[in-house]
Coordinates of C-alpha atoms in Angstrom, one line a residue:
Chain N
X1 CA 137.2 54.1 237.6
X2 CA 138.0 56.5 240.0
X3 CA 139.9 60.3 238.7
X4 CA 143.3 58.9 239.7
X5 CA 143.5 55.5 237.4
X6 CA 141.5 57.7 234.9
X7 CA 144.0 60.3 234.1
X8 CA 146.7 57.6 234.9
X9 CA 146.0 55.1 232.7
X10 CA 144.2 57.8 229.6
X11 CA 146.5 60.7 229.9
X12 CA 150.0 60.2 231.2
X13 CA 153.1 59.2 230.1
X14 CA 152.4 61.0 226.7
X15 CA 155.6 61.2 224.9
X16 CA 155.9 64.8 223.7
X17 CA 157.6 66.9 226.6
X18 CA 158.7 70.0 226.7
X19 CA 161.4 72.0 228.6
X20 CA 159.5 75.8 229.8
X21 CA 157.0 73.0 231.6
X22 CA 158.7 72.7 234.8
X23 CA 155.6 70.7 236.7
X24 CA 152.7 69.4 234.9
X25 CA 149.7 66.8 235.5
X26 CA 150.7 65.7 239.3
X27 CA 150.2 68.7 241.3
X28 CA 147.1 71.6 242.2
X29 CA 148.6 73.2 239.5
X30 CA 150.8 73.3 235.9
X31 CA 153.9 75.5 235.6
X32 CA 156.0 77.0 233.2
X33 CA 159.3 79.1 232.2
X34 CA 159.4 81.4 228.9
X35 CA 160.4 85.0 228.8
X36 CA 158.2 84.5 225.1
X37 CA 154.7 86.3 225.7
X38 CA 151.8 83.3 225.7
X39 CA 148.4 83.5 223.2
X40 CA 145.6 81.8 225.5
X41 CA 142.0 79.9 223.5
X42 CA 139.2 78.2 225.4
X43 CA 136.5 76.2 224.5
X44 CA 134.3 73.9 224.5
X45 CA 131.7 71.3 222.7
X46 CA 129.0 69.7 224.5
X47 CA 126.8 66.9 223.2
X48 CA 124.1 67.0 221.7
X49 CA 125.1 70.6 220.9
X50 CA 128.6 70.5 219.4
X51 CA 128.7 66.9 218.2
X52 CA 126.3 64.2 218.2
X53 CA 125.4 61.9 220.8
X54 CA 126.9 58.8 219.3
X55 CA 130.1 60.9 218.2
X56 CA 133.0 58.0 218.6
X57 CA 135.7 59.5 221.5
X58 CA 138.1 60.3 218.3
X59 CA 135.8 62.2 216.9
X60 CA 134.8 64.6 220.1
X61 CA 138.8 64.6 220.8
X62 CA 138.8 66.5 217.0
X63 CA 135.6 68.5 217.5
X64 CA 137.1 70.1 221.2
X65 CA 140.7 70.4 220.0
X66 CA 140.9 72.0 217.0
X67 CA 138.3 74.7 217.0
X68 CA 140.3 75.5 220.5
X69 CA 144.1 75.1 218.1
X70 CA 142.7 77.1 215.2
X71 CA 143.0 80.4 217.5
X72 CA 146.5 80.0 217.7
X73 CA 146.6 79.3 214.4
X74 CA 144.9 82.9 213.9
X75 CA 147.3 84.6 216.4
X76 CA 150.3 82.8 214.3
X77 CA 151.2 81.4 217.4
X78 CA 153.4 78.3 218.4
X79 CA 151.1 75.7 219.7
X80 CA 152.9 75.3 223.3
X81 CA 150.9 73.7 226.2
X82 CA 147.1 72.6 226.7
X83 CA 144.8 72.1 229.3
X84 CA 141.9 69.4 229.5
X85 CA 138.5 69.9 231.7
X86 CA 136.6 66.7 230.6
X87 CA 132.9 66.2 231.7
X88 CA 131.9 62.4 231.5
X89 CA 128.2 60.9 232.4
X90 CA 128.6 57.3 234.6
X91 CA 128.0 54.8 231.7
X92 CA 131.1 56.1 229.5
X93 CA 133.3 53.2 228.2
X94 CA 136.4 53.0 228.2
X95 CA 136.6 51.9 224.6
X96 CA 135.4 55.7 224.4
X97 CA 137.7 57.3 226.9
X98 CA 140.5 55.2 224.8
X99 CA 139.3 56.4 221.2
X100 CA 139.3 60.1 223.0
X101 CA 142.1 60.2 224.5
X102 CA 144.8 58.2 221.7
X103 CA 142.9 60.8 219.3
X104 CA 143.9 63.7 221.7
X105 CA 147.3 62.4 222.1
X106 CA 147.8 62.1 217.6
X107 CA 146.4 65.8 217.6
X108 CA 149.4 66.5 220.5
X109 CA 152.0 65.1 218.5
X110 CA 151.0 66.1 215.0
X111 CA 150.9 69.9 216.1
X112 CA 153.5 69.9 219.0
X113 CA 151.9 71.1 222.2
X114 CA 152.1 69.8 225.2
X115 CA 149.3 68.0 227.2
X116 CA 150.4 69.9 231.0
X117 CA 146.8 69.6 233.6
X118 CA 143.2 69.6 233.5
X119 CA 140.2 67.9 234.9
X120 CA 137.9 64.9 235.4
X121 CA 134.7 65.7 236.7
X122 CA 131.4 63.4 236.4
X123 CA 128.4 64.8 234.2
X124 CA 125.1 64.2 232.6
X125 CA 126.8 65.1 229.0
X126 CA 129.8 65.1 227.0
X127 CA 131.6 68.5 228.0
X128 CA 135.3 68.9 227.0
X129 CA 136.3 72.5 227.5
X130 CA 140.1 72.7 226.2
X131 CA 142.2 75.4 227.4
X132 CA 145.4 75.7 224.4
X133 CA 148.6 78.2 225.2
X134 CA 150.6 79.2 222.2
X135 CA 153.7 81.6 222.1
X136 CA 154.3 84.4 220.1
X137 CA 156.9 87.9 219.8
X138 CA 153.9 89.4 217.8
X139 CA 151.0 88.1 217.8
X140 CA 149.2 88.8 214.8
X141 CA 145.9 91.2 216.2
X142 CA 142.4 91.2 214.3
X143 CA 143.2 95.2 214.2
X144 CA 145.6 95.3 211.7
X145 CA 143.8 95.8 208.5
X146 CA 144.7 98.5 206.7
X147 CA 143.4 100.1 203.2
X148 CA 144.7 98.5 200.0
X149 CA 145.6 95.3 201.9
X150 CA 144.4 91.9 200.1
X151 CA 141.2 89.8 201.1
X152 CA 142.9 86.5 202.3
X153 CA 140.9 82.5 203.2
X154 CA 142.7 80.0 203.9
X155 CA 141.0 75.9 202.6
X156 CA 137.2 76.1 201.5
X157 CA 134.1 77.2 202.9
X158 CA 131.1 75.7 204.5
X159 CA 132.4 71.9 204.1
X160 CA 131.5 71.1 207.7
X161 CA 128.2 73.4 208.1
X162 CA 127.0 70.8 204.9
X163 CA 128.2 68.2 207.2
X164 CA 125.6 68.6 209.5
X165 CA 122.5 66.9 208.1
X166 CA 124.7 63.9 207.3
X167 CA 126.0 63.9 211.3
X168 CA 123.1 63.6 212.5
X169 CA 120.4 61.6 210.8
X170 CA 120.8 61.7 206.7
X171 CA 123.2 58.7 205.5
X172 CA 126.3 59.9 205.2
X173 CA 127.4 57.8 202.2
X174 CA 125.5 60.5 200.6
X175 CA 127.5 63.5 201.5
X176 CA 130.9 64.8 199.5
X177 CA 133.9 63.1 201.5
X178 CA 135.4 66.7 201.8
X179 CA 132.0 68.1 204.2
X180 CA 132.5 64.8 206.5
X181 CA 136.6 65.8 207.0
X182 CA 135.3 69.5 207.4
X183 CA 132.8 68.6 209.8
X184 CA 135.2 65.6 212.2
X185 CA 138.9 66.2 210.7
X186 CA 139.7 69.9 209.4
X187 CA 143.0 70.1 208.6
X188 CA 144.4 73.6 210.2
X189 CA 146.8 75.7 208.6
X190 CA 149.1 76.1 211.9
X191 CA 152.2 75.5 210.2
X192 CA 151.4 77.6 207.0
X193 CA 150.3 80.7 209.8
X194 CA 153.3 80.3 211.8
X195 CA 155.6 81.2 208.7
X196 CA 153.4 83.4 206.9
X197 CA 153.0 85.5 210.3
X198 CA 155.6 88.3 209.0
X199 CA 153.4 89.0 206.1
X200 CA 150.3 90.0 207.4
X201 CA 148.8 93.2 208.8
X202 CA 145.4 91.7 210.6
X203 CA 144.3 87.8 211.1
X204 CA 140.9 85.8 212.9
X205 CA 139.4 82.9 212.4
X206 CA 135.8 82.0 210.8
X207 CA 134.6 79.7 212.8
X208 CA 131.8 81.0 213.5
X209 CA 131.5 82.3 209.8
X210 CA 133.3 84.5 207.4
X211 CA 129.9 86.5 206.9
X212 CA 130.5 87.7 211.1
X213 CA 134.4 87.1 211.3
X214 CA 135.3 89.2 208.3
X215 CA 133.3 92.0 210.5
X216 CA 135.6 92.0 213.4
X217 CA 138.2 92.6 211.7
X218 CA 136.7 95.7 209.8
X219 CA 135.4 96.4 212.8
X220 CA 138.6 96.0 215.1
X221 CA 140.7 98.4 213.0
X222 CA 138.0 100.6 211.6
X223 CA 137.5 99.5 207.6
X224 CA 135.6 98.4 205.1
X225 CA 136.6 94.8 204.1
X226 CA 135.7 94.8 200.6
X227 CA 134.3 90.5 199.1
X228 CA 133.6 89.2 196.3
X229 CA 131.6 86.6 195.7
X230 CA 133.0 85.3 192.9
X231 CA 136.3 84.8 194.2
X232 CA 135.2 82.3 197.7
X233 CA 136.3 79.0 197.0
X234 CA 133.1 77.1 198.5
X235 CA 133.4 73.4 199.7
X236 CA 132.9 71.0 196.8
X237 CA 129.5 70.9 195.3
X238 CA 128.3 73.6 197.6
X239 CA 128.4 76.7 194.4
X240 CA 125.7 74.1 192.6
X241 CA 123.6 75.1 195.5
X242 CA 122.5 78.8 194.6
X243 CA 121.9 81.2 197.8
X244 CA 121.8 77.6 200.0
X245 CA 125.3 77.4 198.9
X246 CA 126.7 80.7 199.9
X247 CA 124.6 80.8 203.0
X248 CA 126.4 77.0 204.4
X249 CA 130.0 79.0 203.5
X250 CA 129.3 83.0 204.5
X251 CA 127.3 81.2 207.8
X252 CA 127.3 77.8 208.6
X253 CA 130.0 77.9 211.5
X254 CA 133.1 75.4 212.0
X255 CA 135.2 76.7 209.0
X256 CA 138.9 76.2 211.1
X257 CA 140.1 78.1 208.2
X258 CA 141.4 82.2 209.1
X259 CA 141.0 85.3 206.9
X260 CA 143.4 87.7 206.7
X261 CA 144.9 90.8 205.3
X262 CA 148.7 91.6 203.7
X263 CA 149.7 94.3 201.7
X264 CA 149.4 93.2 197.9
X265 CA 153.4 93.7 198.1
X266 CA 153.2 90.0 199.9
X267 CA 151.6 88.6 197.2
X268 CA 154.3 87.0 195.6
X269 CA 155.8 85.8 198.8
X270 CA 152.1 84.0 200.5
X271 CA 151.5 82.3 197.6
X272 CA 154.8 80.2 197.4
X273 CA 155.1 79.9 201.1
X274 CA 151.2 78.2 200.5
X275 CA 152.8 76.0 197.5
X276 CA 155.1 74.6 199.7
X277 CA 153.3 73.4 202.4
X278 CA 150.6 73.0 200.1
X279 CA 148.5 74.9 201.6
X280 CA 145.4 76.3 200.0
X281 CA 144.7 80.0 200.2
X282 CA 142.3 82.9 197.6
X283 CA 142.2 86.5 197.9
X284 CA 138.6 87.0 198.2
X285 CA 138.4 91.2 198.3
X286 CA 140.4 94.1 198.7
X287 CA 140.6 96.3 202.6
X288 CA 139.1 100.2 201.8
X289 CA 138.9 103.2 203.7
X290 CA 135.1 104.5 204.9
X291 CA 132.8 102.5 207.7
X292 CA 133.8 99.3 208.9
X293 CA 132.0 96.7 207.9
X294 CA 131.8 94.5 204.8
X295 CA 130.2 95.1 201.8
X296 CA 129.6 91.9 200.0
X297 CA 129.8 92.4 196.0
X298 CA 128.7 89.9 193.1
X299 CA 130.0 91.0 189.3
X300 CA 130.4 94.7 190.5
X301 CA 127.5 95.0 192.5
X302 CA 127.3 96.1 196.2
X303 CA 124.3 93.6 197.4
X304 CA 123.0 93.5 200.8
X305 CA 123.3 89.5 201.8
X306 CA 119.3 88.4 202.7
X307 CA 120.4 86.3 206.5
X308 CA 122.4 86.9 209.9
X309 CA 125.8 85.1 210.6
X310 CA 126.1 82.5 212.3
X311 CA 125.5 82.4 215.9
X312 CA 126.7 80.0 218.5
X313 CA 124.9 81.2 221.4
Chain Y
X1 CA 120.5 86.5 223.6
X2 CA 123.7 86.7 221.8
X3 CA 127.1 86.2 222.6
X4 CA 128.5 88.7 221.9
X5 CA 125.9 90.7 223.3
X6 CA 125.6 88.7 226.3
X7 CA 129.3 89.2 226.6
X8 CA 129.5 93.0 225.8
X9 CA 126.6 92.9 228.4
X10 CA 128.3 91.5 231.4
X11 CA 131.9 90.7 231.2
X12 CA 133.2 93.8 229.5
X13 CA 134.3 96.8 231.4
X14 CA 135.3 95.2 234.2
X15 CA 137.4 97.5 236.0
X16 CA 139.8 95.8 237.0
X17 CA 143.4 96.0 233.9
X18 CA 146.5 94.6 234.3
X19 CA 149.6 96.1 232.0
X20 CA 150.8 92.2 231.6
X21 CA 147.4 91.6 229.5
X22 CA 148.5 93.2 225.7
X23 CA 145.1 91.7 224.5
X24 CA 142.1 90.7 226.4
X25 CA 138.7 89.7 225.5
X26 CA 137.9 90.6 221.7
X27 CA 140.0 88.9 219.9
X28 CA 140.7 84.9 218.6
X29 CA 143.1 84.6 221.8
X30 CA 144.6 86.8 224.7
X31 CA 148.4 88.0 225.2
X32 CA 149.7 87.4 228.1
X33 CA 153.0 89.2 229.3
X34 CA 155.4 88.4 231.5
X35 CA 158.5 86.6 232.6
X36 CA 158.0 85.2 236.2
X37 CA 156.7 81.4 235.8
X38 CA 153.1 80.9 235.1
X39 CA 151.6 78.9 237.7
X40 CA 147.5 77.4 236.3
X41 CA 144.9 75.6 236.9
X42 CA 141.8 73.9 235.9
X43 CA 138.7 73.3 238.0
X44 CA 135.3 72.3 236.7
X45 CA 131.9 72.5 238.4
X46 CA 128.4 70.9 237.3
X47 CA 125.1 71.1 237.8
X48 CA 123.5 69.1 239.6
X49 CA 126.5 67.3 240.8
X50 CA 129.5 70.6 242.0
X51 CA 126.1 72.3 243.4
X52 CA 122.2 71.5 243.8
X53 CA 119.8 72.8 241.1
X54 CA 117.7 75.9 242.6
X55 CA 121.4 77.3 243.0
X56 CA 121.8 80.7 242.7
X57 CA 124.4 82.6 240.1
X58 CA 126.1 84.5 242.5
X59 CA 126.7 80.2 244.4
X60 CA 127.2 78.4 241.8
X61 CA 129.7 81.7 240.7
X62 CA 131.2 81.2 244.3
X63 CA 131.4 76.9 243.5
X64 CA 133.6 77.2 240.1
X65 CA 136.2 79.6 240.4
X66 CA 137.6 79.0 244.6
X67 CA 138.4 75.2 244.1
X68 CA 140.5 77.3 240.8
X69 CA 141.8 79.9 242.9
X70 CA 142.6 77.8 246.1
X71 CA 144.7 75.7 243.3
X72 CA 146.6 78.8 243.4
X73 CA 147.5 79.3 247.0
X74 CA 148.5 76.0 247.4
X75 CA 151.7 76.5 245.1
X76 CA 152.1 79.9 246.5
X77 CA 151.0 81.9 243.1
X78 CA 149.9 85.1 243.2
X79 CA 146.9 85.2 241.2
X80 CA 147.0 87.2 237.6
X81 CA 143.7 86.2 234.8
X82 CA 141.6 83.9 234.6
X83 CA 139.7 82.6 231.2
X84 CA 135.9 81.2 231.6
X85 CA 133.8 78.5 229.7
X86 CA 130.4 78.6 230.6
X87 CA 128.5 76.6 228.8
X88 CA 124.4 77.6 230.0
X89 CA 120.8 76.0 228.8
X90 CA 119.0 77.9 227.2
X91 CA 116.0 78.9 229.3
X92 CA 118.7 80.8 231.5
X93 CA 117.3 84.0 233.4
X94 CA 118.9 87.4 233.1
X95 CA 118.7 87.5 236.9
X96 CA 121.4 84.4 237.1
X97 CA 124.0 85.5 234.6
X98 CA 123.4 89.2 235.8
X99 CA 123.8 87.3 239.5
X100 CA 126.7 85.1 238.8
X101 CA 128.5 87.8 237.1
X102 CA 127.8 90.0 239.8
X103 CA 129.8 87.8 241.8
X104 CA 132.7 86.3 240.0
X105 CA 133.2 90.4 238.5
X106 CA 133.3 90.9 242.5
X107 CA 136.0 87.8 242.8
X108 CA 138.1 89.6 240.5
X109 CA 138.5 92.2 242.6
X110 CA 138.6 91.0 245.6
X111 CA 141.5 88.8 244.6
X112 CA 143.2 90.3 242.0
X113 CA 142.7 87.9 239.4
X114 CA 141.8 90.0 235.6
X115 CA 139.0 88.5 233.7
X116 CA 140.7 88.3 230.5
X117 CA 139.4 85.6 227.9
X118 CA 137.0 82.5 228.3
X119 CA 133.5 81.1 226.2
X120 CA 130.3 80.8 225.9
X121 CA 127.9 77.4 224.6
X122 CA 124.6 76.1 225.2
X123 CA 124.2 73.5 227.1
X124 CA 121.7 71.0 229.0
X125 CA 123.0 71.4 231.9
X126 CA 124.8 74.6 233.5
X127 CA 128.8 73.9 233.3
X128 CA 131.4 76.2 234.4
X129 CA 135.2 75.6 233.8
X130 CA 137.3 77.6 234.8
X131 CA 141.4 78.0 234.2
X132 CA 143.3 80.6 236.6
X133 CA 147.1 81.7 235.7
X134 CA 149.1 82.7 238.4
X135 CA 152.4 83.8 239.0
X136 CA 154.9 82.6 241.6
X137 CA 159.2 82.8 241.0
X138 CA 159.6 80.0 243.4
X139 CA 156.2 77.9 243.2
X140 CA 156.0 75.7 246.6
X141 CA 154.8 72.1 244.9
X142 CA 154.1 69.0 246.8
X143 CA 157.1 66.9 247.0
X144 CA 159.1 69.6 249.1
X145 CA 157.9 67.3 252.7
X146 CA 161.2 66.5 254.2
X147 CA 161.5 64.5 258.1
X148 CA 161.5 66.6 261.0
X149 CA 158.9 69.3 259.3
X150 CA 155.2 70.3 260.9
X151 CA 152.1 69.2 258.9
X152 CA 149.8 72.3 259.4
X153 CA 146.4 73.1 258.4
X154 CA 144.5 76.0 257.6
X155 CA 141.0 77.1 258.2
X156 CA 138.6 74.1 259.7
X157 CA 137.9 71.1 258.5
X158 CA 134.3 69.2 257.1
X159 CA 132.7 72.5 257.1
X160 CA 131.5 72.0 253.1
X161 CA 130.6 68.1 253.8
X162 CA 128.6 68.6 256.3
X163 CA 126.6 71.4 255.0
X164 CA 125.5 69.1 251.7
X165 CA 122.5 67.4 253.0
X166 CA 121.3 71.0 254.4
X167 CA 122.1 72.6 250.7
X168 CA 120.3 69.8 248.9
X169 CA 117.1 69.2 250.6
X170 CA 116.8 70.2 254.5
X171 CA 116.6 73.2 255.9
X172 CA 119.7 75.9 256.5
X173 CA 118.6 77.1 259.3
X174 CA 119.6 73.6 261.2
X175 CA 122.9 73.6 259.5
X176 CA 126.1 75.8 261.9
X177 CA 126.6 79.2 259.8
X178 CA 130.3 78.2 259.5
X179 CA 128.9 74.6 257.2
X180 CA 127.3 76.7 254.7
X181 CA 129.0 79.5 255.0
X182 CA 132.1 77.1 253.8
X183 CA 130.4 75.0 251.4
X184 CA 128.6 78.6 249.7
X185 CA 131.7 81.3 250.1
X186 CA 134.8 79.8 252.3
X187 CA 137.7 82.8 252.8
X188 CA 140.3 81.1 250.8
X189 CA 143.8 82.3 252.8
X190 CA 145.7 83.8 249.3
X191 CA 146.8 86.6 250.6
X192 CA 148.8 84.2 253.8
X193 CA 149.7 81.5 250.8
X194 CA 151.7 84.6 249.3
X195 CA 152.7 85.7 252.7
X196 CA 153.9 82.3 254.1
X197 CA 155.4 80.9 251.0
X198 CA 159.4 81.8 252.2
X199 CA 158.7 79.3 254.8
X200 CA 156.8 76.1 253.7
X201 CA 158.0 73.0 251.9
X202 CA 155.7 71.5 250.4
X203 CA 152.1 72.4 250.1
X204 CA 148.4 71.2 248.9
X205 CA 144.9 71.9 248.5
X206 CA 143.3 69.3 250.3
X207 CA 140.1 69.9 248.3
X208 CA 139.2 66.1 248.2
X209 CA 139.8 65.9 252.1
X210 CA 142.8 65.7 253.6
X211 CA 142.3 62.3 254.3
X212 CA 143.1 61.3 250.2
X213 CA 145.7 64.5 249.6
X214 CA 148.2 64.6 252.7
X215 CA 149.1 61.3 250.9
X216 CA 149.5 63.3 247.6
X217 CA 152.2 65.4 249.8
X218 CA 154.2 62.1 251.2
X219 CA 154.2 60.0 247.7
X220 CA 155.4 62.8 246.2
X221 CA 157.7 63.4 248.9
X222 CA 158.6 60.3 249.2
X223 CA 157.7 60.3 253.2
X224 CA 155.9 59.6 256.3
X225 CA 153.5 62.0 257.3
X226 CA 152.4 61.3 260.9
X227 CA 149.2 63.7 262.0
X228 CA 146.9 63.3 264.8
X229 CA 143.2 62.8 264.8
X230 CA 143.1 65.0 268.6
X231 CA 144.6 68.1 267.2
X232 CA 142.6 68.1 264.1
X233 CA 140.6 71.5 263.7
X234 CA 137.1 70.1 262.8
X235 CA 134.2 72.6 261.9
X236 CA 131.9 73.1 264.6
X237 CA 130.3 70.6 265.8
X238 CA 132.0 67.9 264.3
X239 CA 133.5 66.5 266.6
X240 CA 130.5 65.9 268.7
X241 CA 129.5 63.2 265.6
X242 CA 132.2 60.9 266.7
X243 CA 133.5 59.0 263.6
X244 CA 130.7 60.4 261.0
X245 CA 132.4 63.5 262.1
X246 CA 136.3 63.0 261.3
X247 CA 134.8 61.1 257.9
X248 CA 133.5 64.3 256.9
X249 CA 136.4 65.9 258.4
X250 CA 138.8 63.7 256.0
X251 CA 136.9 62.8 253.4
X252 CA 134.3 64.9 252.9
X253 CA 136.0 66.9 250.5
X254 CA 135.7 70.5 249.6
X255 CA 137.3 71.6 251.8
X256 CA 139.8 74.9 250.2
X257 CA 142.2 75.9 252.9
X258 CA 145.4 74.3 252.5
X259 CA 147.8 71.4 254.3
X260 CA 151.3 72.5 254.6
X261 CA 155.0 71.5 256.1
X262 CA 157.6 73.1 257.5
X263 CA 160.3 73.3 260.1
X264 CA 159.9 73.3 263.0
X265 CA 162.4 76.1 263.1
X266 CA 159.7 77.7 261.4
X267 CA 157.2 77.7 263.5
X268 CA 156.9 82.0 265.4
X269 CA 157.1 83.3 261.9
X270 CA 154.0 81.8 260.7
X271 CA 151.3 81.7 263.2
X272 CA 152.9 84.7 263.7
X273 CA 152.3 85.7 260.2
X274 CA 149.5 83.9 260.2
X275 CA 147.7 86.1 263.6
X276 CA 149.1 89.6 261.7
X277 CA 146.4 87.9 258.8
X278 CA 143.1 86.8 261.5
X279 CA 144.0 83.7 259.6
X280 CA 143.4 80.2 261.7
X281 CA 146.0 78.0 261.2
X282 CA 147.1 74.7 263.3
X283 CA 149.5 72.1 264.0
X284 CA 148.5 68.9 263.0
X285 CA 151.7 66.5 263.6
X286 CA 155.0 66.1 262.2
X287 CA 156.2 64.8 258.5
X288 CA 159.2 61.6 259.5
X289 CA 161.4 59.7 257.4
X290 CA 160.0 56.4 256.1
X291 CA 157.4 54.5 253.6
X292 CA 155.9 57.0 251.7
X293 CA 152.0 57.5 253.2
X294 CA 149.7 58.4 256.1
X295 CA 149.7 57.7 259.7
X296 CA 147.2 57.8 262.2
X297 CA 147.1 58.7 265.7
X298 CA 144.3 58.5 267.9
X299 CA 146.0 59.3 271.5
X300 CA 150.0 58.2 270.3
X301 CA 148.1 54.8 269.1
X302 CA 149.0 54.2 264.8
X303 CA 145.5 53.0 264.0
X304 CA 144.1 52.1 260.5
X305 CA 140.9 54.9 259.5
X306 CA 137.8 52.9 258.0
X307 CA 137.0 54.7 254.8
X308 CA 138.1 55.3 251.8
X309 CA 139.4 59.2 250.8
X310 CA 136.8 61.2 249.1
X311 CA 136.4 60.4 245.3
X312 CA 134.8 63.0 242.9
X313 CA 134.8 60.8 239.1

């Protein structure tokens, strides 16, 4: 199939429109008109690195699109439009492509984000780069955490990492369904992030694991994040795995959830909002003045975690 | 090298700044604030597809970045910022990376476009996706060509395609230097496009070859483009190759030049502007009413070209 036919067949005529998109697919560039600040993130997913060889089109769409969208949630930005750079081997089947496009279109409608442009090329390995563009008059940064803030996380931790053996060989029937869902199709806190934004001092997505990403808030804000291990909302079954489960929860990576900080006076409002959206949120510690970094507490004792954060390069 | 170290070492601290970039590399997203319409294009370059295995970092930077920038020129948009999605094999050397980053930084300064964000991942093959963002209050589209317009092209045609054998095996010393330059580091008409914008009715970049891309203007505008083969500014040496040279010039692809249309009354202004910028421009035909398509003329005779346009997928 030739490039124009492919775009025409699978990526044109999607129902979602935006009146701010003055020119979409079909010219040298897309044209976007809005005076609200634009918030942009880019993520790449590579076959054999971010998803296994046999992943379906729908699975790859999720693994490629949701990490980028999660970055918009972390800024509390409203999803607006995205571009898709799709590199495919010559032997990619039409059914794979149909499954990929169908899932992407479904995300586009679910999150209200318009496909506005992109590029398709040949490649020996499936490679998908998604650039998401959102809008926000007051994006929530990593740098706003203040001493006295509560530290919160959304969702649960470590499920996607716990799923890895079961998506790369082991029998998936033996995995917790929650782990597989966290790996293949995590529910992103996009709606919650938009509504809770006004209460927050800082936020980050913890896709590289809470251990590393909490450190980013600490350094960007010049504060100490004091986190209680006992309060962490580990994914189902991980608490029983002892330090191995804790490691998956803190540095396994691929948790498309948020860590955020907010003044204690906002607790009731945040909890009420979360309850209204059936969004799980958990308070895990407190921001303190002091040397920028993360202090981990186990039963009130400051401890040192015996491993490094997740590294994806 | 870990991701954060890599970004810190090679992609941080570049001197170019923009006061519209409210948040650059270092948070979940970049933040861009401007009320001028944003013009966006995405291009991917893959090792073994868009550049040969042994290409230097600087060569790959050019092959990845310039095609995207050319799309901004085709809209007559001012380059503003770009994101970089860089996927590299584990054995990539530091010297390759340094050469890549140095060339990209040099383009960033040359064209006044700020690196604002991106992603780095592992991959079995070098893959680079660049998303360029420009601004324009009145982007020039493909759809504005009018009967009576002159048809113009910038630069010369077919050089990059003629270079392919010499960058993939044959002795480069036997290639015209102009061909190699067109392949590795084409001079983009960015400054010319910005200044000439007000005179144009339509424009497109001819990176897929004039044959296919002129057809895009024709269909988007609902007009007939009548082009004289004898007027085409073929790259050096191609006219001597007969129909093979013509084929390279019309559908070899990778010509990062513009085809545009403008009323005949603008001729003198366009030529004066081009001369002031030492920008080669050539009139190659005329837009007529009629069935949307491209008519090719050889010595005044309407002919049919005996091959298809370039397809990159």
